[in-house]
Amino acid sequence: MIVGIVTALVLCAAIHLGSRGLRNFDSALAPYAIASVFLAFGIAYRYTVWISSPGARRLFRKGWGAALSWQNLRRTPTALPRMIATYLGFQKFLGARSRARWTAHQLIFWGCLLAAAITFPLTWGWFTFTANTGAGPEYTMNIWGFGVVKFDALSLLGWLLFHGLDVAAVLVVAGATYFLIRRMRDREASTGQRFGYDLVPLLALIIISVTGLLLTFSSVALHGGGYEFLAVLHMAAVVLTLLYLPFGKFFHIAQRPAAVGMQLFKYTEHGEVRHCRNCGEPIDTTAYVDNLRATMRDLKLDFDQLAEVCPRCKRLRRGQAYRTTVKPGF
């Protein structure tokens, strides 16, 4: 709780400083800014609770230990950037399951990342745009009150700056719609899905994106018709989603960097490879298997020796157990 409160207060101080004492803060965007403060509190609080469990705590320690190790940096200086790019950015591990799912996830990931990079600084008053002349199309983009880039509003750069959220919305709608259709049609996906955990996040992303696009459509094609209603609807969808984010499926966004650290730990531990007890097939590095066994013991799991058995042999054991204990009863 204390970590969450401190994080929220630090963000409030950063908003105050970055907006030049709230002089650049747009009061119309206050609900978004307030929701982001609660978001910071929720993520910090939930993350603290998460890493207090034995498994996550060990994952956290090993991951950060590998990332901050001077020995690893000197031996493999490009390992961490490559892990961030391939595992966190382009998520190549999803491509092994399905190329279509990987593409849809990439659309959602980069769309949300672009939207966050634009929305949060704007709502905090960190980004402002000022017109250089009263009639001309030239603008200056300011960061923390300092002019950074001058651009023409009618140029390609100007269009991208002013319509970046529309581009992000199109990406998110495409990716989220794919997953929503898959969950309705794919029997494997629909069997174990939960409405609040699996469908609500997709619906929230689609509603936010569609209402955002409708705002642009209203201002361009309808001369502002229905803009106020759409603005309130869009704001409500964004605020509720930000409040939901730390306590639902979206929390994996905050957890993913720790998984990158564990991948780095596995990569940098060039030690002996542990083999399966049954068939002798290689499983993983000895350091990783020992770490997994220690975590299982911390969780009071008495079958930690199965960490030294390959997946194929585990499936065979389950089949044999089913045949000897369950099937004879029928």
Short mmCIF file of C-alpha atoms in Angstrom, two decimals:
data_model
loop_
_atom_site.label_atom_id
_atom_site.label_comp_id
_atom_site.label_asym_id
_atom_site.label_seq_id
_atom_site.Cartn_x
_atom_site.Cartn_y
_atom_site.Cartn_z
CA MET A 1 0.00 0.00 0.00
CA ILE A 2 2.80 2.43 0.91
CA VAL A 3 4.62 1.72 -2.36
CA GLY A 4 1.44 2.50 -4.29
CA ILE A 5 0.86 5.77 -2.45
CA VAL A 6 4.46 6.88 -2.95
CA THR A 7 4.28 6.04 -6.66
CA ALA A 8 1.06 8.05 -7.05
CA LEU A 9 2.57 11.03 -5.22
CA VAL A 10 5.71 10.91 -7.37
CA LEU A 11 3.55 10.96 -10.51
CA CYS A 12 1.54 13.91 -9.16
CA ALA A 13 4.79 15.79 -8.54
CA ALA A 14 6.01 14.94 -12.05
CA ILE A 15 2.73 16.22 -13.53
CA HIS A 16 3.08 19.45 -11.58
CA LEU A 17 6.68 19.97 -12.68
CA GLY A 18 6.23 18.88 -16.28
CA SER A 19 3.22 21.12 -16.82
CA ARG A 20 5.10 24.14 -15.46
CA GLY A 21 3.08 24.40 -12.29
CA LEU A 22 -0.10 23.29 -14.11
CA ARG A 23 0.10 26.26 -16.49
CA ASN A 24 0.20 23.83 -19.44
CA PHE A 25 -2.33 21.46 -17.88
CA ASP A 26 -5.61 21.14 -19.78
CA SER A 27 -8.46 20.93 -17.25
CA ALA A 28 -10.65 19.20 -19.85
CA LEU A 29 -8.26 16.24 -19.66
CA ALA A 30 -8.28 16.11 -15.85
CA PRO A 31 -10.30 12.84 -15.65
CA TYR A 32 -7.65 11.09 -17.75
CA ALA A 33 -4.85 12.45 -15.56
CA ILE A 34 -6.63 11.45 -12.34
CA ALA A 35 -7.25 7.96 -13.72
CA SER A 36 -3.56 7.66 -14.61
CA VAL A 37 -2.62 8.49 -11.01
CA PHE A 38 -4.91 5.72 -9.76
CA LEU A 39 -3.39 3.49 -12.45
CA ALA A 40 0.11 4.16 -11.10
CA PHE A 41 -1.08 3.38 -7.57
CA GLY A 42 -2.78 0.15 -8.70
CA ILE A 43 0.18 -1.14 -10.69
CA ALA A 44 2.67 -0.40 -7.90
CA TYR A 45 0.43 -2.00 -5.28
CA ARG A 46 -0.38 -5.08 -7.37
CA TYR A 47 3.24 -5.51 -8.43
CA THR A 48 4.38 -5.38 -4.80
CA VAL A 49 1.82 -8.03 -3.87
CA TRP A 50 2.84 -10.15 -6.85
CA ILE A 51 6.57 -10.20 -6.11
CA SER A 52 5.89 -11.06 -2.48
CA SER A 53 4.99 -14.62 -3.54
CA PRO A 54 7.92 -17.10 -3.54
CA GLY A 55 7.86 -17.84 -7.27
CA ALA A 56 7.59 -14.24 -8.43
CA ARG A 57 10.15 -13.06 -5.87
CA ARG A 58 12.72 -15.56 -7.13
CA LEU A 59 11.88 -14.61 -10.74
CA PHE A 60 12.31 -10.94 -9.86
CA ARG A 61 15.65 -11.43 -8.11
CA LYS A 62 17.16 -13.68 -10.79
CA GLY A 63 15.91 -11.49 -13.62
CA TRP A 64 17.20 -8.20 -12.26
CA GLY A 65 20.38 -9.89 -11.09
CA ALA A 66 21.09 -11.03 -14.63
CA ALA A 67 20.12 -7.64 -16.14
CA LEU A 68 22.32 -5.63 -13.75
CA SER A 69 25.26 -8.04 -13.72
CA TRP A 70 28.46 -6.34 -14.82
CA GLN A 71 29.90 -9.74 -15.72
CA ASN A 72 26.99 -10.46 -18.08
CA LEU A 73 27.24 -6.99 -19.61
CA ARG A 74 30.95 -7.41 -20.27
CA ARG A 75 30.60 -10.96 -21.61
CA THR A 76 27.45 -10.47 -23.74
CA PRO A 77 26.82 -6.70 -24.11
CA THR A 78 24.09 -7.16 -26.72
CA ALA A 79 22.12 -9.84 -24.85
CA LEU A 80 19.79 -7.50 -22.94
CA PRO A 81 18.91 -5.26 -25.94
CA ARG A 82 18.24 -8.35 -28.06
CA MET A 83 16.03 -9.87 -25.37
CA ILE A 84 14.06 -6.63 -25.07
CA ALA A 85 13.64 -6.39 -28.85
CA THR A 86 12.79 -10.03 -29.58
CA TYR A 87 10.95 -11.10 -26.42
CA LEU A 88 9.34 -7.85 -25.22
CA GLY A 89 9.01 -5.87 -28.45
CA PHE A 90 8.42 -8.33 -31.28
CA GLN A 91 7.39 -11.27 -29.03
CA LYS A 92 8.77 -13.94 -31.32
CA PHE A 93 7.66 -16.69 -28.94
CA LEU A 94 4.08 -16.04 -30.09
CA GLY A 95 5.04 -16.67 -33.71
CA ALA A 96 5.83 -20.28 -32.87
CA ARG A 97 2.17 -20.82 -31.91
CA SER A 98 0.46 -19.05 -34.80
CA ARG A 99 1.60 -16.38 -37.23
CA ALA A 100 -1.88 -14.88 -37.35
CA ARG A 101 -2.04 -14.59 -33.54
CA TRP A 102 1.44 -13.07 -33.52
CA THR A 103 0.40 -10.46 -36.10
CA ALA A 104 -2.77 -9.57 -34.19
CA HIS A 105 -0.87 -9.29 -30.91
CA GLN A 106 1.70 -7.04 -32.57
CA LEU A 107 -1.06 -4.77 -33.85
CA ILE A 108 -2.50 -4.45 -30.35
CA PHE A 109 0.91 -4.03 -28.72
CA TRP A 110 2.21 -1.29 -31.00
CA GLY A 111 -1.18 0.40 -31.21
CA CYS A 112 -1.48 0.58 -27.42
CA LEU A 113 2.15 1.67 -27.07
CA LEU A 114 1.63 4.49 -29.59
CA ALA A 115 -1.60 5.57 -27.89
CA ALA A 116 0.04 5.58 -24.45
CA ALA A 117 3.05 7.54 -25.72
CA ILE A 118 0.69 10.23 -27.01
CA THR A 119 -2.13 10.22 -24.45
CA PHE A 120 -0.28 10.23 -21.15
CA PRO A 121 2.10 13.14 -21.88
CA LEU A 122 -0.79 15.18 -23.30
CA THR A 123 -3.05 14.60 -20.31
CA TRP A 124 -0.20 15.38 -17.92
CA GLY A 125 0.57 18.67 -19.66
CA TRP A 126 4.02 17.49 -20.75
CA PHE A 127 3.27 17.89 -24.46
CA THR A 128 1.77 21.09 -25.82
CA PHE A 129 1.33 22.50 -29.31
CA THR A 130 1.47 26.23 -29.94
CA ALA A 131 0.70 28.05 -33.20
CA ASN A 132 3.56 30.23 -34.42
CA THR A 133 1.18 32.64 -36.18
CA GLY A 134 -2.50 33.34 -35.92
CA ALA A 135 -3.30 32.40 -39.53
CA GLY A 136 -0.45 30.15 -40.62
CA PRO A 137 -0.31 26.35 -40.32
CA GLU A 138 3.05 26.30 -38.52
CA TYR A 139 3.12 24.80 -35.03
CA THR A 140 5.73 24.10 -32.37
CA MET A 141 5.67 20.97 -30.25
CA ASN A 142 6.79 21.69 -26.68
CA ILE A 143 8.01 19.15 -24.15
CA TRP A 144 7.97 20.32 -20.53
CA GLY A 145 7.50 23.84 -21.87
CA PHE A 146 10.56 23.79 -24.14
CA GLY A 147 10.11 24.02 -27.90
CA VAL A 148 11.42 20.90 -29.59
CA VAL A 149 10.05 20.55 -33.13
CA LYS A 150 8.54 23.05 -35.56
CA PHE A 151 6.28 21.57 -38.20
CA ASP A 152 3.66 22.41 -40.78
CA ALA A 153 0.22 21.15 -39.83
CA LEU A 154 -0.50 20.38 -43.50
CA SER A 155 2.63 18.25 -43.94
CA LEU A 156 2.93 14.50 -43.45
CA LEU A 157 4.63 15.02 -40.08
CA GLY A 158 1.85 17.34 -39.00
CA TRP A 159 -0.81 14.85 -40.06
CA LEU A 160 0.91 12.04 -38.16
CA LEU A 161 1.27 14.17 -35.02
CA PHE A 162 -2.36 15.23 -35.01
CA HIS A 163 -3.74 11.83 -36.11
CA GLY A 164 -1.39 9.51 -34.25
CA LEU A 165 -4.22 8.33 -32.00
CA ASP A 166 -6.32 7.48 -35.06
CA VAL A 167 -3.49 5.34 -36.43
CA ALA A 168 -3.16 3.61 -33.05
CA ALA A 169 -6.94 3.02 -32.94
CA VAL A 170 -6.94 1.34 -36.36
CA LEU A 171 -4.12 -0.99 -35.28
CA VAL A 172 -5.86 -1.90 -32.03
CA VAL A 173 -9.26 -2.47 -33.65
CA ALA A 174 -7.73 -4.83 -36.22
CA GLY A 175 -5.85 -6.89 -33.62
CA ALA A 176 -8.60 -6.96 -30.98
CA THR A 177 -11.27 -7.88 -33.55
CA TYR A 178 -9.20 -10.89 -34.65
CA PHE A 179 -8.93 -12.18 -31.09
CA LEU A 180 -12.61 -11.49 -30.39
CA ILE A 181 -13.69 -13.46 -33.50
CA ARG A 182 -11.27 -16.25 -32.61
CA ARG A 183 -12.71 -16.53 -29.10
CA MET A 184 -16.22 -16.79 -30.50
CA ARG A 185 -15.41 -19.32 -33.25
CA ASP A 186 -12.45 -21.33 -32.00
CA ARG A 187 -13.71 -24.14 -29.78
CA GLU A 188 -10.39 -24.50 -28.00
CA ALA A 189 -10.27 -20.78 -27.16
CA SER A 190 -13.94 -20.50 -26.14
CA THR A 191 -13.94 -23.55 -23.85
CA GLY A 192 -11.85 -22.09 -21.06
CA GLN A 193 -12.47 -18.38 -21.54
CA ARG A 194 -13.97 -16.15 -18.87
CA PHE A 195 -16.06 -13.12 -19.72
CA GLY A 196 -14.46 -10.74 -17.22
CA TYR A 197 -10.91 -11.89 -17.83
CA ASP A 198 -10.78 -12.69 -21.55
CA LEU A 199 -13.62 -10.83 -23.32
CA VAL A 200 -13.89 -7.58 -21.32
CA PRO A 201 -10.31 -6.46 -22.17
CA LEU A 202 -10.93 -6.97 -25.90
CA LEU A 203 -14.27 -5.17 -25.76
CA ALA A 204 -12.69 -2.30 -23.82
CA LEU A 205 -9.94 -1.88 -26.41
CA ILE A 206 -12.45 -1.91 -29.26
CA ILE A 207 -14.81 0.56 -27.56
CA ILE A 208 -11.98 2.98 -26.78
CA SER A 209 -10.62 2.79 -30.31
CA VAL A 210 -13.99 3.05 -32.08
CA THR A 211 -15.18 6.00 -29.99
CA GLY A 212 -11.83 7.72 -30.59
CA LEU A 213 -12.22 7.27 -34.36
CA LEU A 214 -15.80 8.52 -34.16
CA LEU A 215 -14.54 11.71 -32.51
CA THR A 216 -12.36 12.37 -35.53
CA PHE A 217 -15.24 11.46 -37.88
CA SER A 218 -17.55 13.86 -36.03
CA SER A 219 -15.14 16.77 -36.25
CA VAL A 220 -14.22 16.17 -39.91
CA ALA A 221 -17.44 14.94 -41.53
CA LEU A 222 -20.25 16.03 -39.21
CA HIS A 223 -18.90 19.47 -38.26
CA GLY A 224 -18.88 18.49 -34.59
CA GLY A 225 -22.28 16.79 -34.51
CA GLY A 226 -22.58 14.49 -31.49
CA TYR A 227 -19.02 15.34 -30.44
CA GLU A 228 -19.86 16.07 -26.80
CA PHE A 229 -21.66 12.76 -26.30
CA LEU A 230 -18.86 10.81 -27.99
CA ALA A 231 -16.24 12.66 -25.92
CA VAL A 232 -17.98 11.68 -22.66
CA LEU A 233 -18.41 8.08 -23.84
CA HIS A 234 -14.77 7.86 -24.89
CA MET A 235 -13.58 9.38 -21.64
CA ALA A 236 -15.68 6.96 -19.57
CA ALA A 237 -14.32 3.97 -21.51
CA VAL A 238 -10.70 5.10 -21.09
CA VAL A 239 -11.03 5.93 -17.40
CA LEU A 240 -12.75 2.64 -16.53
CA THR A 241 -10.15 0.69 -18.51
CA LEU A 242 -7.27 2.44 -16.74
CA LEU A 243 -8.83 1.63 -13.37
CA TYR A 244 -9.35 -2.00 -14.44
CA LEU A 245 -5.86 -2.47 -15.89
CA PRO A 246 -3.90 -3.34 -12.70
CA PHE A 247 -6.46 -5.93 -11.56
CA GLY A 248 -7.27 -7.81 -14.78
CA LYS A 249 -5.61 -9.46 -17.74
CA PHE A 250 -3.83 -6.25 -18.74
CA PHE A 251 -1.58 -6.58 -15.69
CA HIS A 252 0.63 -8.94 -17.72
CA ILE A 253 1.96 -5.74 -19.35
CA ALA A 254 3.68 -4.90 -16.06
CA GLN A 255 4.78 -8.49 -15.50
CA ARG A 256 6.35 -9.08 -18.92
CA PRO A 257 9.69 -7.26 -18.23
CA ALA A 258 10.35 -9.70 -15.38
CA ALA A 259 9.95 -12.57 -17.83
CA VAL A 260 12.52 -10.88 -20.06
CA GLY A 261 14.90 -10.91 -17.11
CA MET A 262 14.34 -14.63 -16.65
CA GLN A 263 15.04 -15.26 -20.33
CA LEU A 264 18.26 -13.29 -19.92
CA PHE A 265 19.13 -15.39 -16.86
CA LYS A 266 18.66 -18.59 -18.90
CA TYR A 267 20.72 -17.17 -21.77
CA THR A 268 23.66 -15.97 -19.69
CA GLU A 269 23.95 -19.12 -17.57
CA HIS A 270 26.13 -21.09 -19.96
CA GLY A 271 26.59 -23.99 -17.56
CA GLU A 272 25.93 -27.69 -17.65
CA VAL A 273 22.72 -28.79 -19.37
CA ARG A 274 20.39 -30.95 -17.26
CA HIS A 275 18.97 -34.04 -19.00
CA CYS A 276 15.70 -35.89 -18.46
CA ARG A 277 15.85 -38.59 -15.79
CA ASN A 278 13.86 -41.01 -17.95
CA CYS A 279 14.91 -40.61 -21.58
CA GLY A 280 18.07 -38.50 -21.31
CA GLU A 281 16.80 -35.68 -23.55
CA PRO A 282 18.21 -32.22 -22.67
CA ILE A 283 15.79 -30.04 -20.67
CA ASP A 284 17.50 -26.75 -19.79
CA THR A 285 20.54 -25.36 -18.04
CA THR A 286 21.34 -26.74 -14.61
CA ALA A 287 21.05 -23.28 -13.03
CA TYR A 288 17.53 -22.82 -14.44
CA VAL A 289 16.32 -26.28 -13.37
CA ASP A 290 17.76 -25.85 -9.87
CA ASN A 291 16.06 -22.45 -9.62
CA LEU A 292 12.74 -24.01 -10.66
CA ARG A 293 13.08 -26.80 -8.11
CA ALA A 294 13.86 -24.30 -5.35
CA THR A 295 10.76 -22.29 -6.26
CA MET A 296 8.61 -25.43 -6.14
CA ARG A 297 9.98 -26.26 -2.71
CA ASP A 298 9.22 -22.71 -1.54
CA LEU A 299 5.62 -23.28 -2.64
CA LYS A 300 5.50 -26.55 -0.63
CA LEU A 301 5.18 -28.64 -3.79
CA ASP A 302 6.51 -32.10 -3.02
CA PHE A 303 7.02 -33.15 -6.64
CA ASP A 304 9.88 -30.78 -7.48
CA GLN A 305 11.85 -33.74 -8.87
CA LEU A 306 9.54 -33.60 -11.91
CA ALA A 307 11.43 -30.47 -12.97
CA GLU A 308 14.10 -32.90 -14.17
CA VAL A 309 11.65 -34.75 -16.44
CA CYS A 310 11.06 -33.63 -20.02
CA PRO A 311 7.53 -32.68 -21.20
CA ARG A 312 7.13 -35.87 -23.26
CA CYS A 313 7.91 -38.11 -20.29
CA LYS A 314 5.52 -36.09 -18.11
CA ARG A 315 2.72 -36.72 -20.61
CA LEU A 316 3.55 -40.44 -20.61
CA ARG A 317 3.42 -40.51 -16.82
CA ARG A 318 0.02 -38.79 -16.80
CA GLY A 319 -1.28 -41.30 -19.35
CA GLN A 320 0.00 -44.24 -17.34
CA ALA A 321 -1.52 -42.83 -14.13
CA TYR A 322 -4.87 -42.37 -15.88
CA ARG A 323 -4.80 -45.92 -17.25
CA THR A 324 -3.95 -47.50 -13.89
CA THR A 325 -6.16 -45.42 -11.57
CA VAL A 326 -9.09 -43.91 -13.49
CA LYS A 327 -9.79 -46.15 -16.47
CA PRO A 328 -10.13 -49.44 -14.50
CA GLY A 329 -13.12 -47.93 -12.68
CA PHE A 330 -15.22 -47.82 -15.88
#
